[in-house]
Short mmCIF file of C-alpha atoms in Angstrom, two decimals:
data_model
loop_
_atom_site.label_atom_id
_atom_site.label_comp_id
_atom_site.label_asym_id
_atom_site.label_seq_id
_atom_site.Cartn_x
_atom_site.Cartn_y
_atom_site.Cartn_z
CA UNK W 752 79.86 203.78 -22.31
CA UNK W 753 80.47 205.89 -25.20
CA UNK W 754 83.91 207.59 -25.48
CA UNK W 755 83.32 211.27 -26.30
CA UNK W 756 87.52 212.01 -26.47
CA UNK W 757 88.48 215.65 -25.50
CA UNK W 758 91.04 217.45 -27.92
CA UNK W 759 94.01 216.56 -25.61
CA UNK W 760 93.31 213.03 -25.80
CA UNK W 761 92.98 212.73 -29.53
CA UNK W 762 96.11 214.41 -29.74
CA UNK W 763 97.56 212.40 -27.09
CA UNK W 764 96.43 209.27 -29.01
CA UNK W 765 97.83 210.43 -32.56
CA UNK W 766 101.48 210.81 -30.64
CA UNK W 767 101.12 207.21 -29.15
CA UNK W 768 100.34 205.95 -32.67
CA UNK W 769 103.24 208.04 -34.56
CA UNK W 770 105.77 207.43 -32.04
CA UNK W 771 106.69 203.59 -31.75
CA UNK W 772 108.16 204.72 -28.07
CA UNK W 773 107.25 207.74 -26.03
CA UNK W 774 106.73 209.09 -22.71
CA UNK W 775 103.00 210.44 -21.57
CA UNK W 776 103.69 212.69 -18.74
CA UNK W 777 100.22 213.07 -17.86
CA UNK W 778 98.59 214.87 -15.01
CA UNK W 779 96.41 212.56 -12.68
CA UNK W 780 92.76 212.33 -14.04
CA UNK W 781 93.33 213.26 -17.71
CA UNK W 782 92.54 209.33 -18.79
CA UNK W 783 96.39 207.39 -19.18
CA UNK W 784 94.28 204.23 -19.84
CA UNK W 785 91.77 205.26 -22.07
CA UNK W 786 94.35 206.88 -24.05
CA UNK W 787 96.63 203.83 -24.69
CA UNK W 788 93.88 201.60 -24.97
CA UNK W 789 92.37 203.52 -28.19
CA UNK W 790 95.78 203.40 -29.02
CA UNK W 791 96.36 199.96 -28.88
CA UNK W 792 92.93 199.14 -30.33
CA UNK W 793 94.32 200.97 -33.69
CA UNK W 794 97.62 199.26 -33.50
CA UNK W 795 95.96 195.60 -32.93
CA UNK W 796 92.51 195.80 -34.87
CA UNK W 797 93.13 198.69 -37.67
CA UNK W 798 96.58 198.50 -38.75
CA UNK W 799 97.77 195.19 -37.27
CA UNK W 800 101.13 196.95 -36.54
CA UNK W 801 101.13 195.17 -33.07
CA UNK W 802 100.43 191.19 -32.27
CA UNK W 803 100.52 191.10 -28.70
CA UNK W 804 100.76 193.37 -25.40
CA UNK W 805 102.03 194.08 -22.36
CA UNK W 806 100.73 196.12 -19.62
CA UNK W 807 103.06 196.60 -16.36
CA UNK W 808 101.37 198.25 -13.61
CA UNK W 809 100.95 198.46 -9.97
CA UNK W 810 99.01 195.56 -8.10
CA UNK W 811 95.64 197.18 -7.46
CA UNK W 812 95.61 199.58 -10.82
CA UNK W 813 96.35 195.89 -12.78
CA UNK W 814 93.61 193.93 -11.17
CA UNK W 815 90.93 196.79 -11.16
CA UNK W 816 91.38 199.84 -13.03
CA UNK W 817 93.10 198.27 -16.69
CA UNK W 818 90.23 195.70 -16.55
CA UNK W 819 87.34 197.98 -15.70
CA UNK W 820 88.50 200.44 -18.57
CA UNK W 821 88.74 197.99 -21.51
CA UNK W 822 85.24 196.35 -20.31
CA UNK W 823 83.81 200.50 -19.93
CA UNK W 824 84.07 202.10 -23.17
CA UNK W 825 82.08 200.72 -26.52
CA UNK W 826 85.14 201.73 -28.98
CA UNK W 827 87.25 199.30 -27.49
CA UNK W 828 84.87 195.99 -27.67
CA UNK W 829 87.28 193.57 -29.88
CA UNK W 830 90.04 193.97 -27.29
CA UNK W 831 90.86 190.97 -25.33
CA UNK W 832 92.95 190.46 -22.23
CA UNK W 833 94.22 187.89 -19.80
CA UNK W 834 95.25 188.47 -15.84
CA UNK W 835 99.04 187.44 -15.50
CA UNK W 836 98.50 187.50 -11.70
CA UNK W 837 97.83 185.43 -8.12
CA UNK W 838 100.08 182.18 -8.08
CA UNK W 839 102.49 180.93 -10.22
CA UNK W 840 100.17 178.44 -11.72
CA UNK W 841 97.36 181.05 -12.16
CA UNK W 842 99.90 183.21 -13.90
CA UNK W 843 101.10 180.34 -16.23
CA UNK W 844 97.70 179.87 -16.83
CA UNK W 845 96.42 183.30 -17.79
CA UNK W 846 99.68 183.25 -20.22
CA UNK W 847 98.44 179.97 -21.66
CA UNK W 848 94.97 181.52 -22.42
CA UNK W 849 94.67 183.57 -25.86
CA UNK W 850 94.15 186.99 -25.70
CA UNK W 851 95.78 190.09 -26.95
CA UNK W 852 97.09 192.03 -24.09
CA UNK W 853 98.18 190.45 -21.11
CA UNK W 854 98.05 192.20 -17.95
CA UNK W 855 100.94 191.72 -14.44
CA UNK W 856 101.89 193.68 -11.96
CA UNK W 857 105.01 194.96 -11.71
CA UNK W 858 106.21 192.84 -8.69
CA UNK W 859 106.09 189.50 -11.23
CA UNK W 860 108.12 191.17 -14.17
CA UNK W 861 111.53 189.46 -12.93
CA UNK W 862 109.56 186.59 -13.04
CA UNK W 863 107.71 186.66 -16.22
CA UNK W 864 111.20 188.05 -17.97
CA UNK W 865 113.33 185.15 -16.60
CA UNK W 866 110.62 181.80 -16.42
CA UNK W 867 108.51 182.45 -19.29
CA UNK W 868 108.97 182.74 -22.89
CA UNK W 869 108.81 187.00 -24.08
CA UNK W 870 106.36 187.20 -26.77
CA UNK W 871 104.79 190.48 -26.25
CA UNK W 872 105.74 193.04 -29.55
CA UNK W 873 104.38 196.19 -27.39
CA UNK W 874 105.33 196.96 -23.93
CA UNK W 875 103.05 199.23 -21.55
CA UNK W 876 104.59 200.60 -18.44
CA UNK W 877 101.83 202.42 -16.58
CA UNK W 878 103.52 204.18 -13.50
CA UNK W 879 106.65 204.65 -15.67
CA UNK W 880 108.34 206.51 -12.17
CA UNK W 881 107.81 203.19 -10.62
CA UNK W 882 111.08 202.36 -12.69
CA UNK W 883 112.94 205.25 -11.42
CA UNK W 884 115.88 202.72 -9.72
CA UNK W 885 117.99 201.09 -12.04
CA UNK W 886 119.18 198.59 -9.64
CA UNK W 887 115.87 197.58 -9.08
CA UNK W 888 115.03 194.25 -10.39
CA UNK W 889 111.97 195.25 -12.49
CA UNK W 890 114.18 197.39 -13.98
CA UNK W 891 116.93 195.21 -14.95
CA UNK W 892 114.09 192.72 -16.36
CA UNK W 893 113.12 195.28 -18.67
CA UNK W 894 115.86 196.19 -19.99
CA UNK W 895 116.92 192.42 -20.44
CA UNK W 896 113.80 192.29 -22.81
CA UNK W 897 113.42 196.06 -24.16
CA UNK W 898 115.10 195.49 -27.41
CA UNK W 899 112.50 192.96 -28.71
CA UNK W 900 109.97 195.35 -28.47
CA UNK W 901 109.05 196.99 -31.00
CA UNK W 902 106.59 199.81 -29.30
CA UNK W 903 107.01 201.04 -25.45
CA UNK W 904 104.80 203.23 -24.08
CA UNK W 905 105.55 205.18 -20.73
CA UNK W 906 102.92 206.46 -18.25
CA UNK W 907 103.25 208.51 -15.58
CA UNK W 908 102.22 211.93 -13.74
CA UNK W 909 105.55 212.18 -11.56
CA UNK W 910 108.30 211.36 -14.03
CA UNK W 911 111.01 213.23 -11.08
CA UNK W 912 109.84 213.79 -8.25
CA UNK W 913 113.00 214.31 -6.35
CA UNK W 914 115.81 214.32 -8.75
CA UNK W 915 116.24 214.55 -12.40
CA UNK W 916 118.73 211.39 -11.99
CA UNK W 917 115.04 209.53 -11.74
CA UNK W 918 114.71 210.09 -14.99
CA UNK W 919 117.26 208.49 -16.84
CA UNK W 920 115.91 204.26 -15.90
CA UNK W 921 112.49 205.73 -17.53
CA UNK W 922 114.01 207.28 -20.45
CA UNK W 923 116.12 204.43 -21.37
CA UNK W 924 113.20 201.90 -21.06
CA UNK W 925 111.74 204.25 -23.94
CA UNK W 926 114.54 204.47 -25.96
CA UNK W 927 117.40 202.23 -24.66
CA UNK W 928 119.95 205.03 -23.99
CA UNK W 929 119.31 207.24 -27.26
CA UNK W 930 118.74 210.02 -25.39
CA UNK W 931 120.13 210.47 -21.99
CA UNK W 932 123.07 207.86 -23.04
CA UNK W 933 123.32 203.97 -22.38
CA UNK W 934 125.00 204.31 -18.84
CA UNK W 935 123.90 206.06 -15.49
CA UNK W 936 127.00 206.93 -15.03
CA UNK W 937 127.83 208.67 -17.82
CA UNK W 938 124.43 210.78 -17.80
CA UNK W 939 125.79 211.76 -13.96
CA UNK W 940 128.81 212.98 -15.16
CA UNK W 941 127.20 214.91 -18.14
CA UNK W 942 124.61 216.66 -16.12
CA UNK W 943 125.35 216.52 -12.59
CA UNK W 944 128.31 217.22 -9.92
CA UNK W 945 128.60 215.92 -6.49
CA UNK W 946 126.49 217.57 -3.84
CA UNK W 947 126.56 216.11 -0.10
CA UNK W 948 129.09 214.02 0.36
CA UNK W 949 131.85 212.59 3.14
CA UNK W 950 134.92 211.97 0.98
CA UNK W 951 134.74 209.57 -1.49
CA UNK W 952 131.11 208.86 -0.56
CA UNK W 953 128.74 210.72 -2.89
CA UNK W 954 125.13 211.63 -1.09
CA UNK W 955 123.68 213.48 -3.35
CA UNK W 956 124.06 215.12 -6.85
CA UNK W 957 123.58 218.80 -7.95
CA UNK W 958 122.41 220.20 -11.80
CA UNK W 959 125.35 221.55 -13.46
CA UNK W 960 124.62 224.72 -15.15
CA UNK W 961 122.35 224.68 -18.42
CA UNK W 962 121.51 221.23 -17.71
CA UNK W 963 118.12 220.77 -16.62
CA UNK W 964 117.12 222.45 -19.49
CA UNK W 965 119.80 220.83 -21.80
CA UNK W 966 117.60 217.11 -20.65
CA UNK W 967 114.32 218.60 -21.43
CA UNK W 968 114.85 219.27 -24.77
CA UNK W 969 117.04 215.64 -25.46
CA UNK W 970 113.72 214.47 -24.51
CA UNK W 971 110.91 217.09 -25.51
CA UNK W 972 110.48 214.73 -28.74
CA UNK W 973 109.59 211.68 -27.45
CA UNK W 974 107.46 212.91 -24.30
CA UNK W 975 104.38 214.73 -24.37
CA UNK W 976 103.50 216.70 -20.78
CA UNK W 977 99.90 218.34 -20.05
CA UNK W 978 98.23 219.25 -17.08
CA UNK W 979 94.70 218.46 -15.74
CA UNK W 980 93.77 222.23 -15.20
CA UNK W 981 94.91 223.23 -19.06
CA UNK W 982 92.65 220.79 -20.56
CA UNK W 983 89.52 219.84 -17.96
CA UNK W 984 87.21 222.08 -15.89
CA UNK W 985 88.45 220.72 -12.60
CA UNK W 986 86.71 220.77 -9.14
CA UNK W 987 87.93 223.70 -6.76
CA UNK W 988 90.33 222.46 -4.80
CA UNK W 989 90.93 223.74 -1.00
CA UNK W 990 94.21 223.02 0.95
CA UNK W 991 93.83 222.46 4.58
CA UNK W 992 95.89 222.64 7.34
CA UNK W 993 94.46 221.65 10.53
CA UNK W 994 96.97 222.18 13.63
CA UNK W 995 96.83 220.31 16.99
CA UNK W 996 98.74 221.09 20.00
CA UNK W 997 100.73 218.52 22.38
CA UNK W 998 100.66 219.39 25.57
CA UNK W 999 103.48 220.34 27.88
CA UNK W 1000 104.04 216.87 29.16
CA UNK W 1001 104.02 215.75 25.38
CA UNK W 1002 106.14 218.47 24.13
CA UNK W 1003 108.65 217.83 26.36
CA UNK W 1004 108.97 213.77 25.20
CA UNK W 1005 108.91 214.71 21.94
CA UNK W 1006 111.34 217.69 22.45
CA UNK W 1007 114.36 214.64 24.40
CA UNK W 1008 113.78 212.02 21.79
CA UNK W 1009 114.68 214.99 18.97
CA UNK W 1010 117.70 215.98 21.46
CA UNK W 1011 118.89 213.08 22.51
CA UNK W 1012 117.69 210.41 19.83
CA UNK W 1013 116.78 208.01 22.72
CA UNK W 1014 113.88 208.23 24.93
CA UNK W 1015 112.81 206.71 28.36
CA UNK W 1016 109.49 205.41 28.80
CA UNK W 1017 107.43 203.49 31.58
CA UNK W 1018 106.20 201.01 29.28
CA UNK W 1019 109.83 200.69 26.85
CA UNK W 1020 112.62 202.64 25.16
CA UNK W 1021 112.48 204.51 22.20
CA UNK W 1022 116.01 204.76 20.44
CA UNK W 1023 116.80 206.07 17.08
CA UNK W 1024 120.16 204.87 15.71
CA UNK W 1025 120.56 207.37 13.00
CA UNK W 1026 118.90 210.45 11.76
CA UNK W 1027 116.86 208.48 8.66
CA UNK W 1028 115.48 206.58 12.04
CA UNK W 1029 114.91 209.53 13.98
CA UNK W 1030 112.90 211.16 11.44
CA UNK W 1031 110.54 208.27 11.40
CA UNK W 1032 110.22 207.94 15.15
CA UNK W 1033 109.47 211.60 15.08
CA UNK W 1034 106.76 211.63 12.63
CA UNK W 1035 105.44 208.64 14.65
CA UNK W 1036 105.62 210.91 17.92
CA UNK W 1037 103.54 213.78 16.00
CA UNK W 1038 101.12 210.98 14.66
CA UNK W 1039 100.12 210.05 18.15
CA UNK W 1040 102.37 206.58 19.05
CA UNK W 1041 105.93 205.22 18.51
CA UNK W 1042 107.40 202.11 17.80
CA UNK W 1043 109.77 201.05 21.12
CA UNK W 1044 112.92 199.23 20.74
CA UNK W 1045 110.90 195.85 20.58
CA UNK W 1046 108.38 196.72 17.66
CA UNK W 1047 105.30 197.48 20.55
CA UNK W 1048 103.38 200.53 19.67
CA UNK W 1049 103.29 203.05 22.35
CA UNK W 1050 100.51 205.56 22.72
CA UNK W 1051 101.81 208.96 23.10
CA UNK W 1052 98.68 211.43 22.09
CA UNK W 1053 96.07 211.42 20.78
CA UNK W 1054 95.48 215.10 19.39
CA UNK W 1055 94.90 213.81 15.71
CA UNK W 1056 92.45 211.08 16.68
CA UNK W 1057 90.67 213.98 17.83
CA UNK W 1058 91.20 215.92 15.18
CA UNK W 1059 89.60 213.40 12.85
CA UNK W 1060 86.88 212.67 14.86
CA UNK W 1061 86.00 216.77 14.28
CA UNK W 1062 86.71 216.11 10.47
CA UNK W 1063 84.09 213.62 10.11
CA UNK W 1064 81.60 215.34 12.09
CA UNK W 1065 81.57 218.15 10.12
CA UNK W 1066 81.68 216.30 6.44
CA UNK W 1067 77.70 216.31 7.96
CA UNK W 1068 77.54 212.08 6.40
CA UNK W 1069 79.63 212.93 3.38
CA UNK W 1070 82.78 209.89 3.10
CA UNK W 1071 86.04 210.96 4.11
CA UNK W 1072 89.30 209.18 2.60
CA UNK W 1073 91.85 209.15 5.25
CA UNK W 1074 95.70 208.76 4.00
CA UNK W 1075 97.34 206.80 7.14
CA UNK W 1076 101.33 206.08 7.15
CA UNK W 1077 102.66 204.05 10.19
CA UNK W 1078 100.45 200.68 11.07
CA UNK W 1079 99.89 202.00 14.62
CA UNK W 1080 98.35 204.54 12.97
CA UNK W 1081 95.73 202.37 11.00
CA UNK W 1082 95.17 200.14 13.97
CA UNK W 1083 94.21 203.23 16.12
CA UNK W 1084 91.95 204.73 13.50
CA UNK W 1085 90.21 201.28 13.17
CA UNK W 1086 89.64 201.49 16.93
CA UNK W 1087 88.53 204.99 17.23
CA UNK W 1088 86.27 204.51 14.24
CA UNK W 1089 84.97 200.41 13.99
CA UNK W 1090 82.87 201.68 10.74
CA UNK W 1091 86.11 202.46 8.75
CA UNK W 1092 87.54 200.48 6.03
CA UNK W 1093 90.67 200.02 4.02
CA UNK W 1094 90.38 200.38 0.61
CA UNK W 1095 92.36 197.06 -0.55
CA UNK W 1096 90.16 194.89 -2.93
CA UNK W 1097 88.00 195.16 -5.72
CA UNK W 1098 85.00 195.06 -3.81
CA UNK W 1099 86.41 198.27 -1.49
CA UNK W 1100 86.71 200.32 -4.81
CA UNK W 1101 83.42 199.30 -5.74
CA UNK W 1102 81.84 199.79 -2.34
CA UNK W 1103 83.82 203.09 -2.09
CA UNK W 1104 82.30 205.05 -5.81
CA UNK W 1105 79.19 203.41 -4.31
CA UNK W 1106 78.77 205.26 -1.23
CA UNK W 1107 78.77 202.18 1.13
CA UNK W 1108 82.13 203.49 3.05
CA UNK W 1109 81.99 206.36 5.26
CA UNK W 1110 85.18 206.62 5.70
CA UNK W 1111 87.77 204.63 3.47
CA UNK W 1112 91.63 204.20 4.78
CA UNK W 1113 94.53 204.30 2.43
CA UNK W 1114 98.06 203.77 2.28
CA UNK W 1115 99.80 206.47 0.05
CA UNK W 1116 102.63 203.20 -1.31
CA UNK W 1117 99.81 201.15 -1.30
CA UNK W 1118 97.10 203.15 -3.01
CA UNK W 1119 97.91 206.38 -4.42
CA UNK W 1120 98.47 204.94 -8.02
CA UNK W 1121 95.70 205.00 -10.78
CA UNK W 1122 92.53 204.03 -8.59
CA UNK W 1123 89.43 205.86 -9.44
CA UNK W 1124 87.85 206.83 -6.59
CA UNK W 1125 86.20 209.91 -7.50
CA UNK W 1126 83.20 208.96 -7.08
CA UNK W 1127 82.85 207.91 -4.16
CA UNK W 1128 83.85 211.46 -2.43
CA UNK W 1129 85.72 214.40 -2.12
CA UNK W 1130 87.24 215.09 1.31
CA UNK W 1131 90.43 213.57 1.62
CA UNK W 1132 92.79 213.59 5.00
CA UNK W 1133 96.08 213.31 5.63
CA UNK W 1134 96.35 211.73 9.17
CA UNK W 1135 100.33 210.84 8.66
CA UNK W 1136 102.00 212.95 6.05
CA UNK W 1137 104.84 211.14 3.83
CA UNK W 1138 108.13 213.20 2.70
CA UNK W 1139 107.37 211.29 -0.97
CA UNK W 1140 105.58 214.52 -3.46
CA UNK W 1141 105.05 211.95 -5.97
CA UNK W 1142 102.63 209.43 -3.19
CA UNK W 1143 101.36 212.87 -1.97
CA UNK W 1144 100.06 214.16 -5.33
CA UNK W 1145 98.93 210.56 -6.69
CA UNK W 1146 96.82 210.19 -3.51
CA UNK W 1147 95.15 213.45 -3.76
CA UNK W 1148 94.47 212.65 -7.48
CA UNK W 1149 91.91 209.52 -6.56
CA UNK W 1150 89.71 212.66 -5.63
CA UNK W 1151 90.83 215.36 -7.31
CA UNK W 1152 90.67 214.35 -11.22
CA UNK W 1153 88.22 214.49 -14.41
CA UNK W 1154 84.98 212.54 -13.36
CA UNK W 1155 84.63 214.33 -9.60
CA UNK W 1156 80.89 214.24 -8.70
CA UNK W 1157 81.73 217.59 -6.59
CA UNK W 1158 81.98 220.79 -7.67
CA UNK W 1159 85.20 221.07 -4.42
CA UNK W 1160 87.67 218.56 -3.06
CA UNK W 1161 89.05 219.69 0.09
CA UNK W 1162 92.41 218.52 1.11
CA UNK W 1163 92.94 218.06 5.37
CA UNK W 1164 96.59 217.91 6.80
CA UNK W 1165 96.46 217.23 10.42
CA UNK W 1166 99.66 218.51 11.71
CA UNK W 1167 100.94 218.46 14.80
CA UNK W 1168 102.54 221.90 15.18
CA UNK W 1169 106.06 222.44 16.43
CA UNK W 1170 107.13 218.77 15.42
CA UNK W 1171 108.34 216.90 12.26
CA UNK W 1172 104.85 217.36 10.51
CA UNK W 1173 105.96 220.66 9.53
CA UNK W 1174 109.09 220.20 8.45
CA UNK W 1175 107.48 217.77 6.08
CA UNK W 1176 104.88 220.06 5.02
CA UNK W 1177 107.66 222.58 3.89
CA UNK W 1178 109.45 219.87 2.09
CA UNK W 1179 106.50 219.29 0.42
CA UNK W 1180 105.58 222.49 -1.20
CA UNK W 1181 109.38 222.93 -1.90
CA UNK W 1182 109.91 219.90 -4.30
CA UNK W 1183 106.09 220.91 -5.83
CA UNK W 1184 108.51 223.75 -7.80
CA UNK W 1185 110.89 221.04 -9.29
CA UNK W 1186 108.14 219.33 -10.46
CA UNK W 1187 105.94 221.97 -11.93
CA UNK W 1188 109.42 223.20 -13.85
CA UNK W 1189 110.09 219.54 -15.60
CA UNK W 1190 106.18 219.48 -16.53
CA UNK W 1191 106.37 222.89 -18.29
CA UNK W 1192 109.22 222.03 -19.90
CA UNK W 1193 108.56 219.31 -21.47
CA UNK W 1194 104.34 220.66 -21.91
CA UNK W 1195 102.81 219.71 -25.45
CA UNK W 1196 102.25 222.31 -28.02
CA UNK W 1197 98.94 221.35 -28.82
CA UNK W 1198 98.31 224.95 -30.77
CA UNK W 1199 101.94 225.14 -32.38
CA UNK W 1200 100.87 221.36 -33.45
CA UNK W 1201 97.37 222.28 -34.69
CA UNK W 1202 98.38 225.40 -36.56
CA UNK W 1203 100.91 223.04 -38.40
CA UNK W 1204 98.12 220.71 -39.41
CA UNK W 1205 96.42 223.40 -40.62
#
């Protein structure tokens, strides 16, 4: 296919190539991949600056969407790569084979970093919020190795989705501290004071004044930010909510395992031990069934079953994608609806943007990063909601993103009213404004940028 590149993305391309390490906060659908990959065609092919890459992503995005994208567009045929992934021997084996970028998933990076010999000049980290924990191995890996590379590029859509604390792990992969300083620590005490806490034990952290937008600029040089509806003529989108009722009976379990945190039923007990548990159990409850005290899944409802039944039936034959959370909740979709599928391999993706799934099942951790599944439809539905905006927005992005067939994606959320499903909802659209404010700030001037050229 030939690459016709919009203005955004030639500018986003030019900052890859002037920037040995940078950040490309891009909005979901504005082409991450294609983007890099010109990139990295320049930097391998053209000016040689770069001998061998990189790419870090998440499982499904590594085996499917990096590989379909280099093999898609006709300005990139020279490029080579190799698939660091299955067993250890297959790995070892797609290392051993020549080729100029080398592709893993981020769950073999400890690996790879600590039982293989680093080679790899350039470093790609697509999903750059996946590193958001620095006490997570992959991110310790990294960091092990960051200093021999010589170029690191950052991808992402959701740099902080909760907390600007998320950012510093990504920014110091970029620049190894430049910025935001070499210690966690040390950027807490700078920019943040103690929020929640019991005595010496520290919850959660507060902004100190000026200092959200004191980080934006220490990193407005080395990150680029744009959003899908500045640059692309998006589909109309059309939130959703579609409210079910419990009924007295089912209002009133719900209502005692909320009260009391433990519940009797005829067929087990449901017990929460702390609040973090009792949330779950409650979004459960809303869902339809709860896990007991010995990991059996017990029916409670089953308002949204019915719900989604109505969905379908009126998408009139159009595919539905159906975000599930709990795995009762994917075993009693299956059951209610024997022609569903998950949307796991390869082949699903390819089935999907074929049309051969009516209705395709997805796990938000699972799924909601850098699949292309626009094709395949534009009705997605949230049977379980997640309290994660980054999942939330990534999953509506398969849809709703540059290459929609549809001229509308609607957006269902099948909530259960007066339970936990609200209270999520809420959360939701409050964290939505955190996120929108570290994207402005942080937006490319593409006109201040092209007046200077001129």
């Amino acid at each position: 296919m030939k690459y016709c590149a919009h203005d955004y993305q030639e500018y986003a391309t030019d900052f890859v190539l002037s920037h040995p390490y940078c950040g490309l906060i891009l909005d979901m659908g504005l082409g991450k991949s294609v983007i890099t990959l010109t990139a990295l065609w320049d930097l391998l092919l053209d000016s040689f600056d770069v001998g061998c890459v990189l790419v870090v992503a998440p499982k499904r995005v590594a085996e499917d969407t990096w590989p379909r994208e280099i093999s898609k567009w006709e300005h990139l045929k020279g490029l080579t790569y190799s698939l660091v992934m299955g067993s250890e021997k297959e790995r070892r084996a797609a290392l051993s084979r020549k080729a100029m970028i080398y592709i893993i998933n981020r769950e073999n990076v400890s690996w790879l970093v600590e039982h293989t010999h680093w080679r790899f000049d350039a470093l790609v980290i697509d999903e750059l919020s996946s590193f958001k924990s620095a006490k997570a191995l992959r991110f310790k890996a990294l960091k092990k190795v960051r200093p021999l590379c010589g170029r690191v590029i950052g991808l992402t859509g959701t740099p902080a989705p909760n907390t600007l604390i998320d950012l510093w792990p990504q920014m110091y992969l970029l620049d190894m501290g430049q910025r935001l300083g070499r210690f966690l620590t040390h950027y807490r005490e700078r920019f943040f004071v103690p929020d929640k806490r019991n005595r010496e034990i520290v919850y959660s952290y507060k902004l100190r004044e000026g200092a959200e937008q004191k980080i934006y600029e220490l990193i407005g040089d080395i990150c680029i930010s744009m959003k899908a509806t500045d640059h692309l003529k998006m589909p109309e989108l059309t939130m959703n909510r579609v409210e079910v009722h419990l009924s007295a009976q089912e209002q009133k379990l719900y209502d005692t395992l909320k009260r009391e945190m433990i519940l009797q039923l005829k067929d087990g007990e449901i017990d929460a031990v702390n609040a973090a548990a009792l949330s779950g159990k409650l979004l459960q409850m809303a869902n339809g069934a709860v896990y007991d005290s010995q990991g059996r899944a017990i029916t409670i409802h089953d308002r949204k079953l019915d719900a989604l039944e109505d969905l379908t039936e009126a998408a009139n034959g159009k595919s539905v994608l159906v975000a599930y959370w709990f795995k009762h909740d994917l075993a009693r979709i299956q059951k209610r609806f024997p022609e569903s599928r998950v949307i796991d391999t390869s082949r699903d993706i390819s089935d999907w943007n074929a049309g051969r799934i009516s209705m395709g099942l997805l796990h938000p951790a699972s799924g909601g990063h850098g699949l292309n599944l626009q094709e395949g439809g534009s009705t997605v539905i949230w049977y379980g909601l997640t309290w994660s905006l980054e999942l939330y927005q990534q999953l509506n992005a398969r849809l709703w993103r540059q290459g929609q067939k549809s001229s509308a994606v609607v957006i269902h959320h099948i909530v259960s009213v007066g339970t936990h499903d609200e209270d999520v909802m809420r959360a939701l659209e409050r964290k939505d404004v955190g996120q929108a404010a570290l994207i402005a700030a942080v937006k490319a001037q593409m006109e201040v940028s092209h007046e200077r050229k001129d």
